Amino acid sequence: MIKKILFADSGTGQSEEMLKFLMEIPAIKDAHVTILHVVPGRIGSDQMTEKLEAGGKMLAKAIEFLGLPPEQVSPMLQQGEPKDLVLRVADSVDADLIVMGSRGLKRLQSILENSVSQYVFQLSGRPMLLVKDDIYVKRINRVMVAIDKSEASQQALQLGLFLTRDIKGSQLILTHVDAKRKPDEVISGESDEVLAGAIAEAKKFGVGYKAISAGGRAGETICRLADDNNADLLLLGSPDRRPSVAKGLPDLDRLLGSSLSDYVRVYANCPVLLTRIPSA
C-alpha cells in the first residue's frame, strides 16, 4: 500500500526523525523515498547560490540520517514556490504518502501565514503524514484509528492494519466517538456496533487491539483519547468533499478550521496520518 514516499524536508521540526521511525516498520521498510527540499524562488540572485548550496547540504544530511541504501532514496533540490512544487513532485513520483512537518497553525492563521502543509493538504488527494514541530515523536507501536461508518474511515483502518500487523507487540487502538453520548462517557468498544467490523478485521490479521467507545465532540475526544492511550500515531479518514470541478480550489471548511481533520491536525499531540478518498 505504501511503496513510494515523498518527504518534503524543510530542515526543521521532527518530521525527519518520524520518517526514520516509519521506515523501520516491516510493511514500509522497502519503500522508495524521494526527499524534496525547495529553495523559494523569490530571493535575490546573490542569495540563490548560497541557498542552493545549503539545500544540497541539507539533503545530504537527511540521507545520512535516514541510513537508507542509495537505490532506495532520491534527493531532489528544486527552486520555486514550495506549495506548488510539493504538489507537482508528489504527482510526478506518484507518491503513496506525503510526509511533512507542520507548525499546527489554527484556522485563518494557516492562510495568513502561508502554511505549506495546510495548502498541500487542501489540494492533494494523497494520504499525508503531518508531524507538528513541537511534539515528541516515538517508534511506532501504538496506532490509533478513529472509526465511523464512512468509507474514508475504513481506508484508515486498512492502513492501520497494514502498518501494525508485522510490528511485534503492536497495538491497534480502535476508537468510535458518539456525539449523542455524554463527553465523559468512555466504555469498552466490544459491544459498539460501529467498531464490530474493525474488531473482526484486527482479529483476522492477528493484530493486538484495544476498542474504545466514547461520547462527546469528535475532535476533542479523539485528541484526548490519543493522549490517554499514549498513541504513537493517529490515523484519521479525511474525505475530499469538493466536486471534481473544484479540485483546484481550497476546501473552505478545512481552511476555516471547522472540519474534524483540521481540528485533529492542530490539536493532536502525536503525528497524524490523514487518509484521503474522494467523496461520491
C-alpha angles and dihedrals in degrees: 000000000000112000101138125044127187113204113194101204117200094168093242138090130016102300094103092054091045090054090053090054089047091054089056090067109104093226092055105030093101096048118123114243125208110197111204125193118180125203108204111246097218098082132099121274090244090060096040096074091049092048093048091050091049090048091053091052090049091053091049090050092050092050091050092048094051091049094208124157112267093246091056098058134056119193116210125190114191136176122215141051108351095211095054095041095053090054093045095048092045088057095043094053092036091232118205090199136020116208117198141160118241134198089210093234116185128238115303091006089075089057096043092048093046096241110203096198093050092048092049091047090053096052106030123084091199127103113265132203108206119195116190115223095232102050131096113242125208140184109286113257108123112052119184121204123192108220130201134141096278126112089234089058091052090051089053089051093052091050090049090053091047092053099044106036094085098036108103111236094004123153129210110210107207113197134182123186119203111195091199092068129075116282093237095047110111120164139162111286096217091101095040109112092207091058095044095091093046091050090051090051092050091051091048092056094041092241118155110240146179119205121207129182116192142171131226137061111339100230097045093043095048091052091047093049090049088056095043092051096041093236116196092199134014121209120200131174112233114187119204102235099184121107116247092257090061101046090114092055127081120255101245093204090062094040090054092047098244097121125092093235092052092050093049095046089055102042107029113107094212134056113288123215110199115198115208129212126164115245120237 
